[in-house]
Coordinates of C-alpha atoms in Angstrom, one line a residue:
X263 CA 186.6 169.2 63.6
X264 CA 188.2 166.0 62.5
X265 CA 191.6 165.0 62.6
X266 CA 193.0 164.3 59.1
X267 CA 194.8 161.3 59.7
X268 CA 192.8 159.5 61.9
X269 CA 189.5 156.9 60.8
X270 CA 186.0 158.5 62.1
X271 CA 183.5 156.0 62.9
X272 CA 180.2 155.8 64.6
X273 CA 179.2 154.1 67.5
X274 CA 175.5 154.2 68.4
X275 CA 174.6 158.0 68.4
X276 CA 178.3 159.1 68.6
X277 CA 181.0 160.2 66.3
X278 CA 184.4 158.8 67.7
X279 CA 187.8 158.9 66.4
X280 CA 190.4 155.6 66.8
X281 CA 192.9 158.0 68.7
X282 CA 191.8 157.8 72.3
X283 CA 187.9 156.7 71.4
X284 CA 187.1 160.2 72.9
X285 CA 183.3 161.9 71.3
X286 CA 184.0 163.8 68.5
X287 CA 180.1 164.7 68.1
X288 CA 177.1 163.9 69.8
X289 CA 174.1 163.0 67.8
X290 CA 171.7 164.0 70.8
X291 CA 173.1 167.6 71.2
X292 CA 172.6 168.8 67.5
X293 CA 169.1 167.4 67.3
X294 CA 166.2 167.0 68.8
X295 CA 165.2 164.0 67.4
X296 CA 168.4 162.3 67.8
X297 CA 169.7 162.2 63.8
X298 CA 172.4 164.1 62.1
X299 CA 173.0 164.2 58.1
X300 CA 176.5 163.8 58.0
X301 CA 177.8 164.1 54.2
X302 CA 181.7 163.6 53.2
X303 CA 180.9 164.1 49.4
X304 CA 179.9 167.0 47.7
X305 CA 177.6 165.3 45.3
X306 CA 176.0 161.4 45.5
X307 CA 174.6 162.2 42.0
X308 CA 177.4 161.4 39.0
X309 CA 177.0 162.6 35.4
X310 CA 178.5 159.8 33.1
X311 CA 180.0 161.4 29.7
X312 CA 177.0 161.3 28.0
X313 CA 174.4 162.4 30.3
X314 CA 172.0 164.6 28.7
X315 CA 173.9 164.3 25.5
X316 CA 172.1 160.4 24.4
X317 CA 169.2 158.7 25.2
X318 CA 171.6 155.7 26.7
X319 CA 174.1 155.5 29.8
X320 CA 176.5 153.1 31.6
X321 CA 173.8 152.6 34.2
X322 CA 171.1 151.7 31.7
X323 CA 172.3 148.6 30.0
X324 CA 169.4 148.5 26.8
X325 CA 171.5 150.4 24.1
X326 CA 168.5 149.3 21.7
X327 CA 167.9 153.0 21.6
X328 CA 171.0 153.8 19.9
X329 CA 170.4 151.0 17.2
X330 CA 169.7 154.4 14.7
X331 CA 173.3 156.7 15.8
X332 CA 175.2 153.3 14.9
X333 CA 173.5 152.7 11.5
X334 CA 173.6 156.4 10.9
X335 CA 177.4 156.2 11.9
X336 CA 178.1 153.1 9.3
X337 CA 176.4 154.6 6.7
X338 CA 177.7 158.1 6.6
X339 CA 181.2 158.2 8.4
X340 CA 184.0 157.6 6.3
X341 CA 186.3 156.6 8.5
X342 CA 184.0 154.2 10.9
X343 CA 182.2 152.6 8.2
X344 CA 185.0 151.9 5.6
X345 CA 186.6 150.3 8.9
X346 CA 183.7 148.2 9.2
X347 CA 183.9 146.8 6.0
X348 CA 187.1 145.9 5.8
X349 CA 186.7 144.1 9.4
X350 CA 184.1 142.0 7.5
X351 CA 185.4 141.4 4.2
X352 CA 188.6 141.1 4.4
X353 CA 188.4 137.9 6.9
X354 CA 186.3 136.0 5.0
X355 CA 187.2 133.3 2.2
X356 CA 187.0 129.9 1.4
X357 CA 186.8 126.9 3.9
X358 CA 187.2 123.4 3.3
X359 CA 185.8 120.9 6.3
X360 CA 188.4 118.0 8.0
X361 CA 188.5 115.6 10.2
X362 CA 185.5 113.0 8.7
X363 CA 185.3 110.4 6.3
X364 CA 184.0 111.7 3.3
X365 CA 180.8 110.0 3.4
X366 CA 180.0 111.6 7.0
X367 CA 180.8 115.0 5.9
X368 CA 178.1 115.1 3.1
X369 CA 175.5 116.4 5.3
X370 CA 177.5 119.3 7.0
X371 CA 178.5 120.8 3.3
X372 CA 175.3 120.4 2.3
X373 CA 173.8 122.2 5.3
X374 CA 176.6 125.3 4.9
X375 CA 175.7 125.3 0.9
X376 CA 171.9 125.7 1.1
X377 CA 172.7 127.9 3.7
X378 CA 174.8 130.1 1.7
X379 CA 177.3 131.0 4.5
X380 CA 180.5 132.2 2.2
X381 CA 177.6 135.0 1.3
X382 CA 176.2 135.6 5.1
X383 CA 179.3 135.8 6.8
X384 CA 180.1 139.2 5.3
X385 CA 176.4 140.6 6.3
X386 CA 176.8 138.6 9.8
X387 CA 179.8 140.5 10.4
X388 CA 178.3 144.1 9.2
X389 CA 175.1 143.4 11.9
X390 CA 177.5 141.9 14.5
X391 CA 179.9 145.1 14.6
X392 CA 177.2 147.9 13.6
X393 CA 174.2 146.5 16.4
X394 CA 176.4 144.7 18.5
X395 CA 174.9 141.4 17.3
X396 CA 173.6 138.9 14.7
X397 CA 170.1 137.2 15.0
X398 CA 168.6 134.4 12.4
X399 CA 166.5 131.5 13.0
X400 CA 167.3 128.5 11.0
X401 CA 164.5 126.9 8.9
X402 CA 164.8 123.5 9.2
X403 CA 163.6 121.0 6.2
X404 CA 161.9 117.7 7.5
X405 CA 162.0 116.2 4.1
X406 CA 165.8 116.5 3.4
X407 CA 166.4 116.2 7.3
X408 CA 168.9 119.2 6.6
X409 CA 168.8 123.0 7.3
X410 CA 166.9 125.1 4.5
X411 CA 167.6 128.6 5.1
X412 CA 168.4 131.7 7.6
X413 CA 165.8 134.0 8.2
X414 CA 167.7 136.9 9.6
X415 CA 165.7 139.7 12.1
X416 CA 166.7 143.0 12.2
X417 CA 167.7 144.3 15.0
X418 CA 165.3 146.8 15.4
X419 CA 162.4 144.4 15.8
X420 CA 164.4 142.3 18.5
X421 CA 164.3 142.7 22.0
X422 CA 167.3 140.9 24.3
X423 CA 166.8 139.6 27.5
X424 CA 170.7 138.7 28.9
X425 CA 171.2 135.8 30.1
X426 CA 173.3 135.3 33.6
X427 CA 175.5 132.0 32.1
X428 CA 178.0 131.8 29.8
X429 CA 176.6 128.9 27.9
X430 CA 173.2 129.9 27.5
X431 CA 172.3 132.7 25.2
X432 CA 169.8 135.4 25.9
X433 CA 166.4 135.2 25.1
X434 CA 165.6 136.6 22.2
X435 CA 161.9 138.5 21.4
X436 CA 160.8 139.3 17.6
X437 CA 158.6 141.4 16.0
X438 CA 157.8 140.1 12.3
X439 CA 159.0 143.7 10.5
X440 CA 156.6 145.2 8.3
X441 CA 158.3 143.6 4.6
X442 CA 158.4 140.2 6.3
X443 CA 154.9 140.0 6.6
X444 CA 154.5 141.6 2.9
X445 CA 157.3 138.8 1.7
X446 CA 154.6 136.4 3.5
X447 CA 151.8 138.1 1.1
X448 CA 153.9 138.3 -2.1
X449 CA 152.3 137.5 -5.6
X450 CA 155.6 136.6 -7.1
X451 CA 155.5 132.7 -8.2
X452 CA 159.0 132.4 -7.3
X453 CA 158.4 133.7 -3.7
X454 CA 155.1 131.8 -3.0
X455 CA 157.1 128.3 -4.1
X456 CA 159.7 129.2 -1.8
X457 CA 157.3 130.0 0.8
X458 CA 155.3 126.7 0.7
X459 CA 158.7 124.7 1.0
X460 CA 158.8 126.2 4.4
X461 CA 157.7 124.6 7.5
X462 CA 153.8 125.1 8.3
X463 CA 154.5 126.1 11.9
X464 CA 157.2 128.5 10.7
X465 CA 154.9 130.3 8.8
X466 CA 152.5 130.5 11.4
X467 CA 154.6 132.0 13.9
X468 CA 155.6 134.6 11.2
X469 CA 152.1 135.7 10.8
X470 CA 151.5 135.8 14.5
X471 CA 153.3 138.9 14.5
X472 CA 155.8 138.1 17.6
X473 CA 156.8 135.3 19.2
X474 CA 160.4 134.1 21.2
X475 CA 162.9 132.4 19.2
X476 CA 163.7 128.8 20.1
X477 CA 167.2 128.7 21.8
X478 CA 168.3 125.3 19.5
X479 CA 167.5 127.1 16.2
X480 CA 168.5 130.4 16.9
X481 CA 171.7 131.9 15.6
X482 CA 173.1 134.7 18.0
X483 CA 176.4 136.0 17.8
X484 CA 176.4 138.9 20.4
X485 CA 179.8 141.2 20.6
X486 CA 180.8 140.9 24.4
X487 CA 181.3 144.3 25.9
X488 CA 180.5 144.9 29.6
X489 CA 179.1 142.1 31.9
X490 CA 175.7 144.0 32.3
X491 CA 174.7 143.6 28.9
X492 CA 173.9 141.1 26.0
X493 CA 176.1 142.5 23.6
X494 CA 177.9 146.2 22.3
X495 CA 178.6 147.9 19.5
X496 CA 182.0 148.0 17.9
X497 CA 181.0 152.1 17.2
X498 CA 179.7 152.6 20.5
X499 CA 183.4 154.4 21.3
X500 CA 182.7 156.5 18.2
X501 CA 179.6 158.7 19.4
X502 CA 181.8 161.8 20.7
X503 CA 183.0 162.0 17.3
X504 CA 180.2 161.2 16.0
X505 CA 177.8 164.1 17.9
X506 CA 180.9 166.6 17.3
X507 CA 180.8 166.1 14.0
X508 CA 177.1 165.8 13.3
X509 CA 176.7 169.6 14.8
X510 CA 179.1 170.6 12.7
X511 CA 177.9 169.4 9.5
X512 CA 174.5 170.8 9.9
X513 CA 175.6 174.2 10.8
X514 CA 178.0 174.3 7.8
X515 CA 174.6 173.0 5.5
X516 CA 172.9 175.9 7.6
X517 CA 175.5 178.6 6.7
X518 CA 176.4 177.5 3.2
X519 CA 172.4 177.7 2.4
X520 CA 171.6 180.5 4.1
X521 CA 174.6 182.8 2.8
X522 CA 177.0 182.0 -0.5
X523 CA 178.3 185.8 -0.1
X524 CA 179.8 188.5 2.7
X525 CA 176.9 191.0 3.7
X526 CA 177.6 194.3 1.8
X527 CA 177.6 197.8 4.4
X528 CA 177.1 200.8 2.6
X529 CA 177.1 204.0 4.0
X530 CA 175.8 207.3 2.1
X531 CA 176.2 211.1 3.3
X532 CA 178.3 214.0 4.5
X533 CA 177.9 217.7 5.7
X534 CA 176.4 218.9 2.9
X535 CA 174.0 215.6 1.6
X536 CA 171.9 213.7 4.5
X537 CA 170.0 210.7 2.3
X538 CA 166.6 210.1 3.2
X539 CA 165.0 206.8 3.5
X540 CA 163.9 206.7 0.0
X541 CA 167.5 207.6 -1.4
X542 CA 168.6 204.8 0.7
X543 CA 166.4 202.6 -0.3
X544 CA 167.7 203.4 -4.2
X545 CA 171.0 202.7 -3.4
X546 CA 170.4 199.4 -2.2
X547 CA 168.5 198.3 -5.0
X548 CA 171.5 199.1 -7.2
X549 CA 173.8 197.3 -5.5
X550 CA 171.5 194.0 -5.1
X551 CA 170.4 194.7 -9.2
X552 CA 173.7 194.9 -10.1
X553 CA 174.9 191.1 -8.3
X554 CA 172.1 189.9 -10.1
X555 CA 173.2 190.8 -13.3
X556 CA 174.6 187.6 -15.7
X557 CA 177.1 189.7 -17.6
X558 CA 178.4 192.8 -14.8
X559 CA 177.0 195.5 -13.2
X560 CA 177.5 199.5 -12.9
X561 CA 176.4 201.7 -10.9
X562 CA 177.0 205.2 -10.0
X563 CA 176.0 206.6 -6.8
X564 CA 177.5 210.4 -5.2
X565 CA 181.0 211.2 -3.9
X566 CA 179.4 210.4 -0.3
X567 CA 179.1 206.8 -0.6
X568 CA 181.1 204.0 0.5
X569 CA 180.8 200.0 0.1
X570 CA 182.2 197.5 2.8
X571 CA 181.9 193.7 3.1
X572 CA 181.1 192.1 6.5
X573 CA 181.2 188.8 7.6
X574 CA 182.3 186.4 4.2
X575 CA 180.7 183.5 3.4
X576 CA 183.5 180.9 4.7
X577 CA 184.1 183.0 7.5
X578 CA 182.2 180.5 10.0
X579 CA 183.1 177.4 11.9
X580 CA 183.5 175.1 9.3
X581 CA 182.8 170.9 9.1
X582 CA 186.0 170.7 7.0
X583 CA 188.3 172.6 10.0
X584 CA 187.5 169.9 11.7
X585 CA 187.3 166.2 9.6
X586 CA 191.1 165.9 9.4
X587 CA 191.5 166.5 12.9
X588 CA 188.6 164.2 14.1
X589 CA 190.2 161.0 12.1
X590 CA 192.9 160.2 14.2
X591 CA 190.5 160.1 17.5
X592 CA 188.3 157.6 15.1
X593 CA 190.8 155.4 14.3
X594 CA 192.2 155.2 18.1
X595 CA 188.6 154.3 19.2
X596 CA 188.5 151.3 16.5
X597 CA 191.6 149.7 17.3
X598 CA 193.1 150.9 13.9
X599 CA 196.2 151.7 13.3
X600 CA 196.5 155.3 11.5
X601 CA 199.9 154.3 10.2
X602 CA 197.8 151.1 8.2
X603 CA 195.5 153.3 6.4
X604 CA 197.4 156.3 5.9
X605 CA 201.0 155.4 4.7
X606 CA 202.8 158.5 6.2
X607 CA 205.6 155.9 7.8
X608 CA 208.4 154.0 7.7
X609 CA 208.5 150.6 6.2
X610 CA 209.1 149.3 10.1
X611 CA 206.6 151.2 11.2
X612 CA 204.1 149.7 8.5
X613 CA 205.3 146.2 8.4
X614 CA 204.2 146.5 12.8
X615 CA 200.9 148.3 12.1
X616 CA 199.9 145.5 9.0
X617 CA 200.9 142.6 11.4
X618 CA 198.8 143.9 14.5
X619 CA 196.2 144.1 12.3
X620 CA 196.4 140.4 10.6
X621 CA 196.4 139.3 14.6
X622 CA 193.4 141.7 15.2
X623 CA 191.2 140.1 11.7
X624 CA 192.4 136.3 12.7
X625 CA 191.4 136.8 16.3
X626 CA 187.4 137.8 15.3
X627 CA 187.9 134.9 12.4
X628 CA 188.4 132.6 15.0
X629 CA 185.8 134.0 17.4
X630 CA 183.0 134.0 14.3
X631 CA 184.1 130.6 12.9
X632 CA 183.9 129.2 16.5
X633 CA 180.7 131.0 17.8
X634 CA 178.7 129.9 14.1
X635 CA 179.9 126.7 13.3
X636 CA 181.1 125.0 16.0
X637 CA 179.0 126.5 19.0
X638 CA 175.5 126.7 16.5
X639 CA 175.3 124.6 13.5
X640 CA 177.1 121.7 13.5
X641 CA 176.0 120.3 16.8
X642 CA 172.9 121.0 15.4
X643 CA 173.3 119.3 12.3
X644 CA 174.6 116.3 14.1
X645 CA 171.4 115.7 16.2

């Protein structure tokens, strides 16, 4: 009906091609009410990678509901969590502050000791990669006009509202988690001295239950992914993996439970000896007597009988057939060379993959020491 090289466009009620402007099709003739449904695509309806497989897609931008795959992925992947803790250990060290008298850089050391940020910069990394971001309020003490402490929410108890500007962080939504509030309650000495140090209207919003963080004390170090969101996980690329491998693991539990041994088939009888079901029955409780015998069986059946294994225990789709092959697609999805952690290369080869990686480690260095210290806390310990 149309011509394959020429642009179809309507006009009014009327299909017309750019060729000689002549009708292609009339609206009017086809209907009676003057419409047509005119479809060029097959489908409007798209399935994104995931669809059907997790409770999160492109088009819905709160990942909050795949807070429980990531910290399931950290804490049981080998490959994906080992990778995380390297990217937030092996960054970290020392500092030493510049660029002030020595006098006017009392209160910013002070501030990053009681703080105890050579400790929390490990943990901040681990919740920054894993959830996709860091949340703590700073607890401010009047009397030494300096910082106190971090109380850090979990990111389960958070909810994030994006924010449309770069300079303005999202706001941020708590719920006081369950051993918060029995922290609050505690009958330890230590705990309740601690406690009364803190700030009265602190305390008060802890107890409320929930309450929005104030944007001047509030530490948030979101990982940038996607414009349509607040922040994304570094493992987000590993849930393919991840599902694969999940699937696998629990039918291998399954099978390894359920069966150690191949099923035994024995068949009894000729032309002259038909068994009956009792006879049968006999047999079968030999065999099964005799495998549960500590020091060996024997048994002795007729000429007519024969034993055959079916089906061996390892012979299933295994976890294991799998692992070594799933590593490499881990790695690629991190950003980590498999030449770093494996070895199997040349010293060229090694000396390229060690040297991405020190650019890759100073790069989030720099982002972290930027977005905490100079973005955050000294600004705020300034004013």
């Amino acid at each position: 009906m149309f011509v394959r090289d020429k642009i179809t466009y309507v006009k009014g009620s009327t299909f017309k091609t750019d060729k000689d402007g002549g009708t292609v099709l009339k609206a009017s003739a086809l209907s009676p009410s003057g419409s047509v449904t005119f479809s060029t695509f097959a489908n409007s309806s798209f399935n994104y990678f995931m669809s059907g497989l997790l409770p999160a897609t492109p088009d819905l931008p709160d990942s909050a509901s795949l807070a429980y795959f990531y910290r399931d992925i950290y804490l049981h992947d080998n490959v994906a969590g080992s990778v995380v803790d390297i990217m937030s250990i092996f960054p970290f060290s020392d500092w030493e502050l510049r660029g002030l008298e020595e006098k006017d850089l009392d209160v910013f050391n002070v501030a990053l000791e009681r703080l105890n940020m050579r400790d929390l910069f490990p943990q901040l990394s681990v919740a920054h990669l894993v959830d996709g971001y860091f949340c703590g309020s700073l607890v401010y003490d009047a009397k030494a006009r300096n910082f106190q402490d971090i109380l850090i929410h979990d990111a389960l108890q958070c909810n994030i509202i994006p924010s449309p500007f770069n300079n303005i962080d999202p706001t941020v939504k708590v719920t006081v988690s369950g051993p918060t509030l029995q922290f609050l309650e505690t009958t330890s000495a230590y705990a309740k001295k601690y406690i009364q140090n803190m700030p009265r209207g602190f305390l008060d919003l802890l107890r409320s239950g929930a309450f929005t963080l104030d944007p001047l004390t509030t530490l948030f170090i979101g990982r940038k992914g996607l414009t349509d969101r607040a922040y994304q996980s570094y493992l987000h690329r590993i849930l393919p993996m991840y599902l694969i491998e999940k699937t696998m693991y629990r039918g291998t539990l399954t099978e390894a439970t359920r069966r150690q041994r191949a099923m035994s088939h024995i068949t009894a009888g000729d032309d002259v000896w038909t068994p009956t079901s009792e006879e049968l029955g006999i047999i079968v409780q030999q065999f099964q007597d005799a495998e549960r015998d500590p020091l060996g069986g024997w048994i002795s059946t007729r000429n007519a009988v024969q034993v055959q294994d079916l089906r061996p225990g390892g012979d299933f789709w295994k976890w294991t057939d799998m692992s070594d092959t799933m590593t490499p697609y881990k790695l690629r999805a991190l950003g980590v060379s498999e030449a770093l952690l494996s070895g199997d290369s040349s010293y060229a080869a090694a000396e390229s993959a060690y040297s991405s990686f020190l650019e890759t480690v100073n790069a989030y260095r720099t982002h972290l020491t930027s977005a905490v210290f100079y973005r955050k806390i000294f600004p705020t310990i300034a004013v």
